XYZ file of C-alpha atoms in Angstrom:
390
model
C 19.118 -2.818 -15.449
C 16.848 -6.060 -16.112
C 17.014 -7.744 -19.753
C 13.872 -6.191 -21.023
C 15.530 -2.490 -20.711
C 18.298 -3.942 -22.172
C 16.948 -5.807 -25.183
C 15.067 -2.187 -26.122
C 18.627 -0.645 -25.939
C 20.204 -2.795 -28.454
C 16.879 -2.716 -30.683
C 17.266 0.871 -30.682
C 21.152 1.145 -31.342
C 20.805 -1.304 -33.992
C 18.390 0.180 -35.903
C 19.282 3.335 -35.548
C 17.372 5.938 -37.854
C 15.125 3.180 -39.426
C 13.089 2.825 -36.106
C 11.498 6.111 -37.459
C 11.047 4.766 -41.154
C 9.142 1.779 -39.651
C 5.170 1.688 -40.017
C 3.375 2.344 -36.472
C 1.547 -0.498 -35.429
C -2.194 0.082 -35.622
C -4.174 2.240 -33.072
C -6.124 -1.146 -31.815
C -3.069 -3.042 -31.413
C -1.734 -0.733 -29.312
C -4.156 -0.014 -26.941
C -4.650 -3.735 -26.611
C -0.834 -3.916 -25.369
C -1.914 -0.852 -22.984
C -4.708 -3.514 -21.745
C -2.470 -5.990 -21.482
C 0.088 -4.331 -19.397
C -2.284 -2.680 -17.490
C -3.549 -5.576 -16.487
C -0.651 -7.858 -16.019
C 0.817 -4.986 -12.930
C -3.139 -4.885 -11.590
C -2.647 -8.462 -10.833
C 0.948 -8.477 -10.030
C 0.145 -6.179 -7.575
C -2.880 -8.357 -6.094
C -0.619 -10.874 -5.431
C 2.168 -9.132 -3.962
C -0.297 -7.427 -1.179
C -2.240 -10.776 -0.436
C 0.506 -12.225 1.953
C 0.644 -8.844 3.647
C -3.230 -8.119 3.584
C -4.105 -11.757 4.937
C -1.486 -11.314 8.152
C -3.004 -7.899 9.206
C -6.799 -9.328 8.808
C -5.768 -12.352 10.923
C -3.752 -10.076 13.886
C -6.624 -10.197 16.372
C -6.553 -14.124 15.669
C -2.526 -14.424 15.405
C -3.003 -12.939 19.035
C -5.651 -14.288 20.802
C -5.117 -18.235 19.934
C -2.650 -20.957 20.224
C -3.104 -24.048 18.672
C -3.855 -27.183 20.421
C -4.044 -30.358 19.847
C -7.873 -30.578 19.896
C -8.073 -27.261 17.558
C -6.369 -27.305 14.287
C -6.965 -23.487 13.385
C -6.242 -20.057 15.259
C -9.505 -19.238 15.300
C -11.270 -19.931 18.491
C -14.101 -22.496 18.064
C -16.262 -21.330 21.106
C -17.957 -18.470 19.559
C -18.136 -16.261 23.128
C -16.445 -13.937 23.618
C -14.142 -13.914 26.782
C -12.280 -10.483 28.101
C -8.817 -10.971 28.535
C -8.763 -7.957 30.865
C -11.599 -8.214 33.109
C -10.463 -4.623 35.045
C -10.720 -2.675 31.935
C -13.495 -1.769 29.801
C -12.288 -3.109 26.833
C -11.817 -6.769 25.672
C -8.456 -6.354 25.306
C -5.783 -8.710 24.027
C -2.465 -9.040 26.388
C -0.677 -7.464 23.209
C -1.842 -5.000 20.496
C -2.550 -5.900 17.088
C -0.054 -3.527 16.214
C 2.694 -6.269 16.990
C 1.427 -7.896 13.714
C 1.742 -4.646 12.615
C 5.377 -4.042 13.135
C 6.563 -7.480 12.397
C 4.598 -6.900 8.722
C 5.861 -3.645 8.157
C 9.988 -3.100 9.221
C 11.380 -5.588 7.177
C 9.392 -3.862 4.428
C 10.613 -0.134 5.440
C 14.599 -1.805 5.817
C 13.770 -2.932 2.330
C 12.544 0.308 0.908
C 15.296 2.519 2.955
C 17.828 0.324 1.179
C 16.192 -0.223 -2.530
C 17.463 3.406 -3.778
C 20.946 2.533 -2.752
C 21.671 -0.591 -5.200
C 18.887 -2.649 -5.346
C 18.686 -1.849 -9.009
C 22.137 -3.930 -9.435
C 20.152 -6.743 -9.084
C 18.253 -8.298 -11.883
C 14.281 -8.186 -11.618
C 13.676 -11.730 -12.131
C 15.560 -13.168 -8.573
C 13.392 -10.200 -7.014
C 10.475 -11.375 -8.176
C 11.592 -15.258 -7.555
C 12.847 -14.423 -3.835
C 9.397 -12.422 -3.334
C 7.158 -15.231 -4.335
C 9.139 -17.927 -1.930
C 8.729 -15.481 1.189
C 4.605 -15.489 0.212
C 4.436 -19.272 0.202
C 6.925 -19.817 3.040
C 5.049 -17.118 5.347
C 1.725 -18.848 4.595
C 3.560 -22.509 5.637
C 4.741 -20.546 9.080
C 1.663 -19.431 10.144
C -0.691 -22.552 9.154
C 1.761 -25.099 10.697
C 2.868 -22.584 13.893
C 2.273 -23.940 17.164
C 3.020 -20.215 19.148
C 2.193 -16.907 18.391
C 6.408 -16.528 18.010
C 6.732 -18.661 15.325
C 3.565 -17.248 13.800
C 5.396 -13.670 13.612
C 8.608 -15.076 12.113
C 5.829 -16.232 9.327
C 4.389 -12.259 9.362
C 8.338 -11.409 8.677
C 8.343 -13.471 5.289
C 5.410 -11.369 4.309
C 6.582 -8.418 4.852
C 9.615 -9.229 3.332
C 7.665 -10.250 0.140
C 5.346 -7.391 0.099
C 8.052 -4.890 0.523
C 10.525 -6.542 -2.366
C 7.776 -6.928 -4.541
C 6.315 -3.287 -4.132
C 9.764 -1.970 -4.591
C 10.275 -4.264 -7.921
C 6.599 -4.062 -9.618
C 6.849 -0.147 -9.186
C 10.447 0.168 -10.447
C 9.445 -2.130 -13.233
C 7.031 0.116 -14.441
C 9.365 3.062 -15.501
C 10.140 0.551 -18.531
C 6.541 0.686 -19.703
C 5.462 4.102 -20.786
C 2.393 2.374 -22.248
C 0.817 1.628 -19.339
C 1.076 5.214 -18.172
C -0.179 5.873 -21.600
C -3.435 3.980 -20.879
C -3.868 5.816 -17.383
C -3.343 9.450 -19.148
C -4.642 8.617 -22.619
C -8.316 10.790 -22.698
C -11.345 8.059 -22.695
C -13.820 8.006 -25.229
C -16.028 10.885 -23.085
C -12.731 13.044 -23.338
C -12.470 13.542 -27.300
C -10.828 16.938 -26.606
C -7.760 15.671 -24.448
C -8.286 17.287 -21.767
C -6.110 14.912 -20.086
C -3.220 15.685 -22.364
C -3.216 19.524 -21.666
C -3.316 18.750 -18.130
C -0.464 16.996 -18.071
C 1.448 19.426 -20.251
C 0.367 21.881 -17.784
C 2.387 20.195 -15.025
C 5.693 21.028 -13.850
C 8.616 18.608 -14.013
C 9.548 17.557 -10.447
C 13.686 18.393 -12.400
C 13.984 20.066 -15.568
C 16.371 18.127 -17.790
C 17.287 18.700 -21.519
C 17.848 14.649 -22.294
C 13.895 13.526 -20.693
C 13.696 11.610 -24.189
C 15.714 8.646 -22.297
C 15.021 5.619 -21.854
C 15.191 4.436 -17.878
C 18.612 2.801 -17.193
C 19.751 3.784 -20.764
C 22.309 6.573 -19.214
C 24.693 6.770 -16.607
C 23.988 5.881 -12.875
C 21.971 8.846 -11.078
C 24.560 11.172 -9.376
C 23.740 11.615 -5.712
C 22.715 15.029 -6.530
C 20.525 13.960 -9.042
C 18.922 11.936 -6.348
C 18.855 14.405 -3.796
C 17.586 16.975 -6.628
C 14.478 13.980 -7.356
C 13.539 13.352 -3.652
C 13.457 17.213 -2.833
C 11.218 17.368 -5.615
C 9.014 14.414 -4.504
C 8.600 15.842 -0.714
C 5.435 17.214 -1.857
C 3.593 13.745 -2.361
C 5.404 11.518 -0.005
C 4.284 13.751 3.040
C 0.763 13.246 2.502
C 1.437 10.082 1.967
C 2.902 9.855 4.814
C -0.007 11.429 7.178
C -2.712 9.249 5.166
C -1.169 5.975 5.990
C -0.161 6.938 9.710
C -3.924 7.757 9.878
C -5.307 5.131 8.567
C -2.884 2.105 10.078
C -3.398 3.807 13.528
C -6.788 3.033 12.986
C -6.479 -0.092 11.870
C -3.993 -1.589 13.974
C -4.365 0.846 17.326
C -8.679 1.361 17.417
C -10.063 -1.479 15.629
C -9.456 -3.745 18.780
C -11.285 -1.485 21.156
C -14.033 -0.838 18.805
C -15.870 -3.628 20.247
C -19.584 -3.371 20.427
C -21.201 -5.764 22.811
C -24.836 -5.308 21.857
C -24.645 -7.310 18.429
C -24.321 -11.002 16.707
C -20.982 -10.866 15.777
C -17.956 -11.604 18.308
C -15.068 -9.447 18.990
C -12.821 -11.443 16.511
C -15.214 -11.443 14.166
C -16.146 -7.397 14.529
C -12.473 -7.459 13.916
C -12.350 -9.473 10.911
C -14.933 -7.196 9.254
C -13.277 -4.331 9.625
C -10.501 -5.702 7.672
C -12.724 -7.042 4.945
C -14.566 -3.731 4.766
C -11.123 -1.116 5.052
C -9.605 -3.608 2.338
C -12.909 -3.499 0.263
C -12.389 0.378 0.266
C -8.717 0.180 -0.990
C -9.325 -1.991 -3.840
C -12.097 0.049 -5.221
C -10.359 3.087 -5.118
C -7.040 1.540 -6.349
C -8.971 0.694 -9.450
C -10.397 3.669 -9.898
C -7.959 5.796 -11.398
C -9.174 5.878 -14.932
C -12.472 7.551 -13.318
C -11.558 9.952 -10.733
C -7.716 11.521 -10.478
C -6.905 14.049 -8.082
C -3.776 15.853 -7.966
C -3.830 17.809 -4.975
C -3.570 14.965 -1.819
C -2.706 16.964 0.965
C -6.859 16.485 0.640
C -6.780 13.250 1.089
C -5.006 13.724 4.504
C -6.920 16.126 5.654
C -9.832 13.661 5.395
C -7.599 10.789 6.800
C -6.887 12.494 9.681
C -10.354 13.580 10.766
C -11.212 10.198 10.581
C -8.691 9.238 13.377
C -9.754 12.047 15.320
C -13.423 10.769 15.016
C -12.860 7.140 15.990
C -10.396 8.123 18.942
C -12.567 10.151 20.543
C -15.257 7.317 19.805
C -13.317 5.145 21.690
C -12.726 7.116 24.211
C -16.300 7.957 25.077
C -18.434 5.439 23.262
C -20.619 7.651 21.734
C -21.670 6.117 18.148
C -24.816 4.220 18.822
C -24.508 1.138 15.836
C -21.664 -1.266 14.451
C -23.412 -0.165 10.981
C -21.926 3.122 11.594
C -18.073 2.167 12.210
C -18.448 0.179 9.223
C -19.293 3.320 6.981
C -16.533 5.107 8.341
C -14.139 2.288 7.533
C -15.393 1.758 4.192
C -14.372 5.499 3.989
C -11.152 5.260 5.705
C -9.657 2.980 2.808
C -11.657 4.798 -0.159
C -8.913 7.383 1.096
C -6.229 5.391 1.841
C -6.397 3.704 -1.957
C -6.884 6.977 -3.720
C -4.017 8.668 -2.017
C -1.832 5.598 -3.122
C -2.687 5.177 -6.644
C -3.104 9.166 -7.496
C 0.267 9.845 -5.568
C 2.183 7.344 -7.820
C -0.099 8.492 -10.854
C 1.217 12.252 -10.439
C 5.166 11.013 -10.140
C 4.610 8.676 -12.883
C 3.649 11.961 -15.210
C 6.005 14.289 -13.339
C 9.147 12.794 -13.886
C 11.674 12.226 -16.999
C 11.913 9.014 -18.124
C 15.931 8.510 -17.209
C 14.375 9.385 -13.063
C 10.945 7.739 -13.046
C 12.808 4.076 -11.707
C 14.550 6.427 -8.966
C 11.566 7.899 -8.064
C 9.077 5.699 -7.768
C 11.458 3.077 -5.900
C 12.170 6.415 -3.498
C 8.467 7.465 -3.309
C 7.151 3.562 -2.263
C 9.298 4.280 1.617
C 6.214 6.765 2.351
C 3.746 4.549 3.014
C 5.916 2.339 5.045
C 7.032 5.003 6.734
C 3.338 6.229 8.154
C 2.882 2.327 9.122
C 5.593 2.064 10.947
C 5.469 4.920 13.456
C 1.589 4.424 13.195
C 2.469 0.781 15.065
C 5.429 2.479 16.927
C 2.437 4.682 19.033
C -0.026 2.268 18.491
C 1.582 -0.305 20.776
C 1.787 2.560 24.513
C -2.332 3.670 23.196
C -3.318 -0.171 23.644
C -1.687 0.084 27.055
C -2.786 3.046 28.504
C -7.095 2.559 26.964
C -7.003 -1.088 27.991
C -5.771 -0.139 31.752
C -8.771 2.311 32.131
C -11.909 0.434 34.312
Protein backbone atom coordinates (compact mmCIF):
# COMPACT_ATOMS: atom_id res chain seq x y z
CA UNK A 1 0.00 0.00 0.00
CA UNK A 2 1.97 3.38 0.91
CA UNK A 3 5.70 3.04 2.34
CA UNK A 4 4.76 3.49 5.92
CA UNK A 5 2.59 0.06 5.83
CA UNK A 6 5.31 -1.26 4.16
CA UNK A 7 8.31 -0.28 6.27
CA UNK A 8 6.13 -1.90 9.46
CA UNK A 9 5.96 -5.12 7.30
CA UNK A 10 9.57 -5.61 6.88
CA UNK A 11 10.22 -4.41 10.64
CA UNK A 12 8.00 -7.08 11.62
CA UNK A 13 9.33 -9.97 9.27
CA UNK A 14 12.72 -9.09 10.23
CA UNK A 15 12.48 -9.29 13.63
CA UNK A 16 10.42 -11.86 13.88
CA UNK A 17 9.87 -13.29 17.54
CA UNK A 18 12.18 -10.59 19.14
CA UNK A 19 9.50 -7.81 18.54
CA UNK A 20 7.91 -9.55 21.64
CA UNK A 21 11.30 -9.75 23.68
CA UNK A 22 11.65 -5.95 23.13
CA UNK A 23 10.91 -3.52 26.21
CA UNK A 24 7.48 -1.49 25.66
CA UNK A 25 8.08 1.98 25.38
CA UNK A 26 6.85 3.88 28.42
CA UNK A 27 3.10 4.63 29.11
CA UNK A 28 3.87 8.63 28.61
CA UNK A 29 5.63 8.13 25.48
CA UNK A 30 2.99 6.52 24.08
CA UNK A 31 0.18 8.46 24.70
CA UNK A 32 2.22 11.41 23.56
CA UNK A 33 2.47 9.60 19.99
CA UNK A 34 -1.50 9.10 20.44
CA UNK A 35 -1.41 13.14 20.81
CA UNK A 36 0.60 13.50 18.16
CA UNK A 37 -1.28 11.55 15.65
CA UNK A 38 -4.34 12.65 16.83
CA UNK A 39 -3.52 15.79 16.15
CA UNK A 40 -1.61 15.68 12.97
CA UNK A 41 -5.28 13.97 11.08
CA UNK A 42 -7.36 16.91 13.21
CA UNK A 43 -5.46 19.31 11.15
CA UNK A 44 -5.06 17.35 8.05
CA UNK A 45 -8.51 17.23 8.00
CA UNK A 46 -8.97 21.17 8.57
CA UNK A 47 -7.21 21.70 5.65
CA UNK A 48 -8.65 19.32 3.36
CA UNK A 49 -12.39 20.77 4.11
CA UNK A 50 -11.28 24.54 3.92
CA UNK A 51 -11.31 24.69 0.00
CA UNK A 52 -14.67 22.96 0.09
CA UNK A 53 -16.13 24.89 3.20
CA UNK A 54 -14.98 28.41 1.77
CA UNK A 55 -16.86 27.67 -1.88
CA UNK A 56 -20.23 26.72 -0.20
CA UNK A 57 -20.03 29.93 2.30
CA UNK A 58 -19.31 32.13 -0.76
CA UNK A 59 -22.36 30.43 -3.17
CA UNK A 60 -24.83 33.26 -2.59
CA UNK A 61 -21.77 35.61 -3.60
CA UNK A 62 -20.31 33.18 -6.49
CA UNK A 63 -23.99 33.84 -7.76
CA UNK A 64 -25.09 37.09 -7.34
CA UNK A 65 -21.77 39.10 -8.60
CA UNK A 66 -19.56 39.50 -11.52
CA UNK A 67 -16.57 41.29 -11.36
CA UNK A 68 -15.99 44.55 -12.94
CA UNK A 69 -13.58 46.60 -13.58
CA UNK A 70 -14.49 49.19 -10.90
CA UNK A 71 -15.02 46.19 -8.21
CA UNK A 72 -12.20 43.91 -7.54
CA UNK A 73 -14.19 41.35 -5.24
CA UNK A 74 -17.55 39.28 -5.67
CA UNK A 75 -18.98 40.80 -3.03
CA UNK A 76 -21.28 43.59 -3.87
CA UNK A 77 -20.08 46.96 -2.45
CA UNK A 78 -23.58 48.68 -2.26
CA UNK A 79 -24.78 47.23 0.89
CA UNK A 80 -28.80 47.19 -0.31
CA UNK A 81 -30.21 44.73 -1.02
CA UNK A 82 -31.87 44.46 -4.55
CA UNK A 83 -34.53 41.46 -5.48
CA UNK A 84 -33.60 39.77 -8.43
CA UNK A 85 -37.20 38.57 -8.79
CA UNK A 86 -39.39 41.38 -8.14
CA UNK A 87 -42.80 38.96 -8.85
CA UNK A 88 -41.90 36.63 -6.14
CA UNK A 89 -41.71 36.96 -2.55
CA UNK A 90 -38.40 35.99 -2.15
CA UNK A 91 -35.08 37.73 -3.09
CA UNK A 92 -34.18 35.19 -5.17
CA UNK A 93 -31.03 34.62 -7.19
CA UNK A 94 -31.62 33.64 -11.12
CA UNK A 95 -29.89 30.24 -9.99
CA UNK A 96 -29.86 28.28 -6.68
CA UNK A 97 -27.03 28.05 -4.47
CA UNK A 98 -27.28 24.54 -4.95
CA UNK A 99 -25.32 24.95 -8.36
CA UNK A 100 -22.27 25.62 -6.08
CA UNK A 101 -23.50 22.80 -4.52
CA UNK A 102 -23.29 20.30 -7.27
CA UNK A 103 -20.23 21.60 -8.90
CA UNK A 104 -18.50 21.06 -5.10
CA UNK A 105 -19.87 17.84 -4.55
CA UNK A 106 -19.88 15.27 -7.99
CA UNK A 107 -16.44 15.30 -8.67
CA UNK A 108 -16.12 14.35 -5.00
CA UNK A 109 -18.93 11.44 -5.18
CA UNK A 110 -17.05 10.20 -8.89
CA UNK A 111 -14.05 10.17 -6.62
CA UNK A 112 -15.46 8.21 -3.76
CA UNK A 113 -17.62 5.75 -6.19
CA UNK A 114 -14.26 4.96 -7.76
CA UNK A 115 -11.69 4.97 -4.57
CA UNK A 116 -12.80 1.24 -3.49
CA UNK A 117 -12.04 0.01 -6.94
CA UNK A 118 -8.08 0.75 -7.12
CA UNK A 119 -7.39 3.85 -5.73
CA UNK A 120 -5.34 2.05 -3.14
CA UNK A 121 -2.77 1.12 -6.13
CA UNK A 122 -1.73 4.41 -5.88
CA UNK A 123 0.77 5.60 -3.39
CA UNK A 124 -0.55 8.14 -0.62
CA UNK A 125 1.94 10.73 -1.11
CA UNK A 126 0.83 11.85 -5.09
CA UNK A 127 -2.78 11.80 -3.39
CA UNK A 128 -1.97 14.00 -0.99
CA UNK A 129 0.40 16.16 -3.53
CA UNK A 130 -2.46 16.21 -6.34
CA UNK A 131 -5.04 17.22 -3.42
CA UNK A 132 -3.10 20.16 -2.19
CA UNK A 133 -2.55 21.64 -5.99
CA UNK A 134 -6.47 21.42 -6.67
CA UNK A 135 -6.86 23.66 -3.10
CA UNK A 136 -4.46 26.32 -4.29
CA UNK A 137 -5.46 26.19 -7.97
CA UNK A 138 -9.36 26.42 -7.02
CA UNK A 139 -8.59 29.41 -4.76
CA UNK A 140 -6.48 31.12 -7.99
CA UNK A 141 -9.89 30.35 -10.19
CA UNK A 142 -12.19 31.94 -8.19
CA UNK A 143 -10.10 35.16 -6.98
CA UNK A 144 -8.90 35.92 -10.57
CA UNK A 145 -12.51 34.73 -12.38
CA UNK A 146 -14.13 37.26 -14.35
CA UNK A 147 -17.76 35.01 -14.76
CA UNK A 148 -19.58 33.01 -12.55
CA UNK A 149 -18.42 29.94 -15.26
CA UNK A 150 -15.04 30.17 -14.66
CA UNK A 151 -15.71 30.64 -10.96
CA UNK A 152 -17.40 26.99 -10.93
CA UNK A 153 -14.56 25.35 -12.88
CA UNK A 154 -12.57 26.83 -9.62
CA UNK A 155 -15.55 25.06 -7.20
CA UNK A 156 -14.55 21.73 -9.38
CA UNK A 157 -10.80 21.85 -8.10
CA UNK A 158 -12.24 21.91 -4.66
CA UNK A 159 -14.22 19.37 -4.80
CA UNK A 160 -11.81 17.43 -6.39
CA UNK A 161 -9.38 18.15 -3.45
CA UNK A 162 -11.82 17.66 -0.74
CA UNK A 163 -13.02 14.42 -2.08
CA UNK A 164 -9.23 12.89 -2.76
CA UNK A 165 -8.16 14.06 0.39
CA UNK A 166 -11.20 12.67 2.49
CA UNK A 167 -10.80 9.43 0.71
CA UNK A 168 -6.80 9.41 1.50
CA UNK A 169 -6.70 10.95 5.24
CA UNK A 170 -9.48 8.30 6.18
CA UNK A 171 -7.82 5.34 4.41
CA UNK A 172 -4.61 6.48 5.98
CA UNK A 173 -5.84 6.02 9.23
CA UNK A 174 -6.37 2.16 9.19
CA UNK A 175 -2.37 2.22 9.53
CA UNK A 176 -2.58 3.96 12.89
CA UNK A 177 -4.31 1.92 15.51
CA UNK A 178 -2.97 4.48 18.00
CA UNK A 179 -4.98 7.07 17.17
CA UNK A 180 -8.07 4.92 17.55
CA UNK A 181 -6.38 3.97 20.72
CA UNK A 182 -6.54 7.58 22.00
CA UNK A 183 -10.34 7.93 20.90
CA UNK A 184 -11.29 4.47 22.83
CA UNK A 185 -8.62 4.55 25.53
CA UNK A 186 -10.95 5.37 29.01
CA UNK A 187 -9.99 9.13 30.26
CA UNK A 188 -8.81 9.77 33.54
CA UNK A 189 -12.79 10.03 34.89
CA UNK A 190 -13.13 6.39 33.39
CA UNK A 191 -10.55 4.39 35.71
CA UNK A 192 -12.80 1.31 35.30
CA UNK A 193 -12.71 1.05 31.35
CA UNK A 194 -15.81 1.30 30.72
CA UNK A 195 -14.89 2.17 27.31
CA UNK A 196 -12.99 -1.04 26.82
CA UNK A 197 -15.97 -3.38 27.75
CA UNK A 198 -18.03 -1.46 25.47
CA UNK A 199 -16.17 -2.05 22.74
CA UNK A 200 -15.68 -5.72 23.49
CA UNK A 201 -19.31 -5.77 23.68
CA UNK A 202 -19.66 -4.87 19.99
CA UNK A 203 -20.15 -7.07 17.18
CA UNK A 204 -17.69 -7.34 14.30
CA UNK A 205 -19.31 -5.87 11.16
CA UNK A 206 -17.35 -9.79 9.59
CA UNK A 207 -16.09 -12.31 11.82
CA UNK A 208 -12.61 -13.34 10.72
CA UNK A 209 -10.07 -15.71 12.45
CA UNK A 210 -6.75 -13.61 11.08
CA UNK A 211 -8.22 -9.75 12.62
CA UNK A 212 -4.54 -9.65 14.15
CA UNK A 213 -3.43 -8.20 10.53
CA UNK A 214 -1.98 -5.55 9.71
CA UNK A 215 -4.01 -3.35 6.83
CA UNK A 216 -2.52 -4.14 3.36
CA UNK A 217 -0.30 -6.88 4.98
CA UNK A 218 -2.53 -9.80 3.18
CA UNK A 219 -3.89 -10.45 -0.02
CA UNK A 220 -6.17 -8.00 -2.02
CA UNK A 221 -9.91 -8.05 -0.57
CA UNK A 222 -11.94 -10.62 -2.64
CA UNK A 223 -15.06 -9.02 -4.05
CA UNK A 224 -16.96 -10.99 -1.62
CA UNK A 225 -15.05 -9.83 1.08
CA UNK A 226 -16.10 -6.43 -0.05
CA UNK A 227 -19.54 -7.10 -0.64
CA UNK A 228 -19.51 -9.11 2.85
CA UNK A 229 -17.89 -5.39 4.49
CA UNK A 230 -20.38 -2.98 2.77
CA UNK A 231 -23.48 -5.23 3.70
CA UNK A 232 -22.19 -4.97 7.03
CA UNK A 233 -21.66 -1.16 6.94
CA UNK A 234 -25.40 -0.44 5.51
CA UNK A 235 -26.32 0.20 8.97
CA UNK A 236 -24.21 3.52 9.39
CA UNK A 237 -23.97 4.78 5.91
CA UNK A 238 -27.89 5.12 5.71
CA UNK A 239 -28.11 7.48 8.41
CA UNK A 240 -25.50 9.00 7.13
CA UNK A 241 -27.00 9.30 4.31
CA UNK A 242 -30.48 10.97 5.58
CA UNK A 243 -28.36 13.39 7.97
CA UNK A 244 -26.42 14.95 5.22
CA UNK A 245 -29.43 15.06 2.63
CA UNK A 246 -31.08 16.95 5.56
CA UNK A 247 -28.82 19.10 6.42
CA UNK A 248 -27.29 20.19 2.70
CA UNK A 249 -30.99 20.67 1.64
CA UNK A 250 -31.01 23.13 4.16
CA UNK A 251 -28.11 24.63 3.50
CA UNK A 252 -27.98 24.87 -0.08
CA UNK A 253 -32.05 24.72 -0.93
CA UNK A 254 -33.60 27.13 2.34
CA UNK A 255 -30.85 29.25 3.40
CA UNK A 256 -31.48 31.59 0.31
CA UNK A 257 -35.13 32.11 1.04
CA UNK A 258 -34.60 32.52 4.65
CA UNK A 259 -34.31 36.12 4.16
CA UNK A 260 -35.60 38.35 6.85
CA UNK A 261 -36.19 41.90 5.78
CA UNK A 262 -36.77 43.52 9.15
CA UNK A 263 -32.98 43.46 10.33
CA UNK A 264 -29.27 45.11 9.82
CA UNK A 265 -27.80 42.56 7.98
CA UNK A 266 -28.33 42.10 4.03
CA UNK A 267 -29.44 39.08 2.28
CA UNK A 268 -25.78 38.07 1.40
CA UNK A 269 -24.74 38.70 4.53
CA UNK A 270 -27.86 36.68 6.41
CA UNK A 271 -26.41 34.18 4.07
CA UNK A 272 -22.92 34.33 5.05
CA UNK A 273 -23.90 33.79 8.70
CA UNK A 274 -25.58 30.94 8.28
CA UNK A 275 -22.56 29.38 6.93
CA UNK A 276 -20.33 30.66 9.69
CA UNK A 277 -22.84 29.52 12.29
CA UNK A 278 -23.82 25.68 10.53
CA UNK A 279 -19.86 25.39 10.16
CA UNK A 280 -19.33 26.61 13.82
CA UNK A 281 -21.70 23.66 14.80
CA UNK A 282 -19.70 21.00 12.80
CA UNK A 283 -16.42 21.78 14.16
CA UNK A 284 -17.49 21.63 17.71
CA UNK A 285 -19.07 18.51 17.44
CA UNK A 286 -16.30 17.00 15.21
CA UNK A 287 -14.05 17.62 18.15
CA UNK A 288 -16.04 16.34 20.49
CA UNK A 289 -15.69 12.79 20.35
CA UNK A 290 -13.55 12.17 23.34
CA UNK A 291 -16.66 13.72 25.38
CA UNK A 292 -19.82 12.50 24.03
CA UNK A 293 -19.99 9.11 21.63
CA UNK A 294 -23.12 7.79 20.51
CA UNK A 295 -23.53 4.63 18.80
CA UNK A 296 -26.95 4.47 17.76
CA UNK A 297 -27.30 7.42 14.72
CA UNK A 298 -30.35 6.58 13.15
CA UNK A 299 -30.91 9.40 16.20
CA UNK A 300 -29.12 11.71 14.74
CA UNK A 301 -31.39 11.56 11.60
CA UNK A 302 -34.28 11.57 13.16
CA UNK A 303 -33.28 14.98 14.57
CA UNK A 304 -31.83 16.05 11.11
CA UNK A 305 -34.80 15.53 9.49
CA UNK A 306 -37.20 17.40 11.76
CA UNK A 307 -35.11 20.16 11.30
CA UNK A 308 -35.81 20.27 7.49
CA UNK A 309 -39.30 19.78 8.10
CA UNK A 310 -39.24 22.84 10.50
CA UNK A 311 -37.43 25.31 8.25
CA UNK A 312 -39.52 24.21 5.06
CA UNK A 313 -42.56 24.81 6.41
CA UNK A 314 -40.91 28.15 7.81
CA UNK A 315 -40.34 29.11 4.52
CA UNK A 316 -43.26 28.35 3.30
CA UNK A 317 -45.37 30.36 5.68
CA UNK A 318 -43.02 32.73 7.42
CA UNK A 319 -43.94 32.03 10.69
CA UNK A 320 -40.67 32.38 13.03
CA UNK A 321 -40.76 35.91 14.26
CA UNK A 322 -36.55 36.68 14.72
CA UNK A 323 -33.25 35.98 12.62
CA UNK A 324 -31.95 35.03 16.32
CA UNK A 325 -34.11 32.10 16.03
CA UNK A 326 -32.91 30.55 12.53
CA UNK A 327 -29.59 31.00 13.86
CA UNK A 328 -30.25 28.56 16.90
CA UNK A 329 -31.64 26.12 14.72
CA UNK A 330 -28.60 26.21 12.46
CA UNK A 331 -26.20 26.10 15.16
CA UNK A 332 -28.20 22.85 15.84
CA UNK A 333 -28.42 21.63 12.40
CA UNK A 334 -24.47 21.13 12.23
CA UNK A 335 -24.06 20.04 16.07
CA UNK A 336 -25.90 17.03 14.23
CA UNK A 337 -24.43 16.97 11.14
CA UNK A 338 -20.67 16.78 12.91
CA UNK A 339 -21.66 14.21 15.45
CA UNK A 340 -23.20 11.90 12.95
CA UNK A 341 -19.84 12.18 10.94
CA UNK A 342 -17.28 11.67 13.49
CA UNK A 343 -19.36 8.92 15.69
CA UNK A 344 -20.28 7.05 12.34
CA UNK A 345 -16.54 6.69 11.39
CA UNK A 346 -15.73 6.21 15.25
CA UNK A 347 -18.11 2.99 15.36
CA UNK A 348 -16.46 1.44 11.87
CA UNK A 349 -13.14 2.34 13.08
CA UNK A 350 -13.86 -0.16 16.30
CA UNK A 351 -16.07 -2.51 14.30
CA UNK A 352 -13.88 -3.69 11.81
CA UNK A 353 -10.61 -6.08 11.60
CA UNK A 354 -7.67 -4.48 10.97
CA UNK A 355 -6.92 -6.33 7.33
CA UNK A 356 -10.86 -4.37 6.32
CA UNK A 357 -10.73 -1.08 8.23
CA UNK A 358 -8.82 0.73 4.80
CA UNK A 359 -11.83 -0.93 2.74
CA UNK A 360 -14.22 0.30 4.90
CA UNK A 361 -13.68 3.47 5.77
CA UNK A 362 -12.68 4.45 2.02
CA UNK A 363 -16.36 2.64 1.25
CA UNK A 364 -18.17 4.34 4.20
CA UNK A 365 -16.74 8.21 3.18
CA UNK A 366 -19.40 7.84 -0.42
CA UNK A 367 -22.36 8.38 2.26
CA UNK A 368 -22.06 11.69 2.89
CA UNK A 369 -21.50 12.58 -0.66
CA UNK A 370 -24.13 10.71 -1.53
CA UNK A 371 -26.92 12.75 0.75
CA UNK A 372 -25.21 16.04 -0.85
CA UNK A 373 -25.62 15.20 -4.00
CA UNK A 374 -29.30 14.29 -4.38
CA UNK A 375 -29.82 16.98 -1.58
CA UNK A 376 -28.57 19.59 -4.60
CA UNK A 377 -30.21 17.28 -7.25
CA UNK A 378 -33.94 18.47 -5.55
CA UNK A 379 -32.64 21.46 -4.28
CA UNK A 380 -32.18 23.05 -7.70
CA UNK A 381 -36.65 22.39 -9.04
CA UNK A 382 -37.53 23.74 -4.88
CA UNK A 383 -35.63 27.13 -5.77
CA UNK A 384 -37.79 27.22 -8.88
CA UNK A 385 -41.04 26.45 -7.90
CA UNK A 386 -40.77 28.92 -4.02
CA UNK A 387 -39.12 31.72 -5.97
CA UNK A 388 -42.09 31.72 -8.75
CA UNK A 389 -44.75 32.10 -5.93
CA UNK A 390 -45.93 36.17 -5.59
Amino acid sequence: MGGCAGSRRRLSDSEGEETDLAPRPPLQDSQGAHWKNAVGFWLLGLCNNFSYVVMLSAAHDILSHQRTPGNQSHVDPDPTPTSHNSSSRFDCNPVSTAAVLLADILPTLVIKLLAPLGLHLLPYSPRVLTSGICAAGSFLLVAFSHSVTISLCGVVLASISSGLGEVTFLSLTAFYPSYFLLLTSPGPQDPGGEADSDTSARQPLINNEASESKPGSGSPLSLQERWTVFKGLLHYIVPLVLVYFAEYFINQGLFELLFFRNTFLTHAEQYRWYQMLYQAGVFASRSSLRCCRIRHTWVLALLQCLNLAFLLVDVWLSYLPSIYLVFLIIMFEGLLGGAAYVNTFHNIALETSDEHREFAMATACISDTLGISLSGLLALPLHDFLCQLS
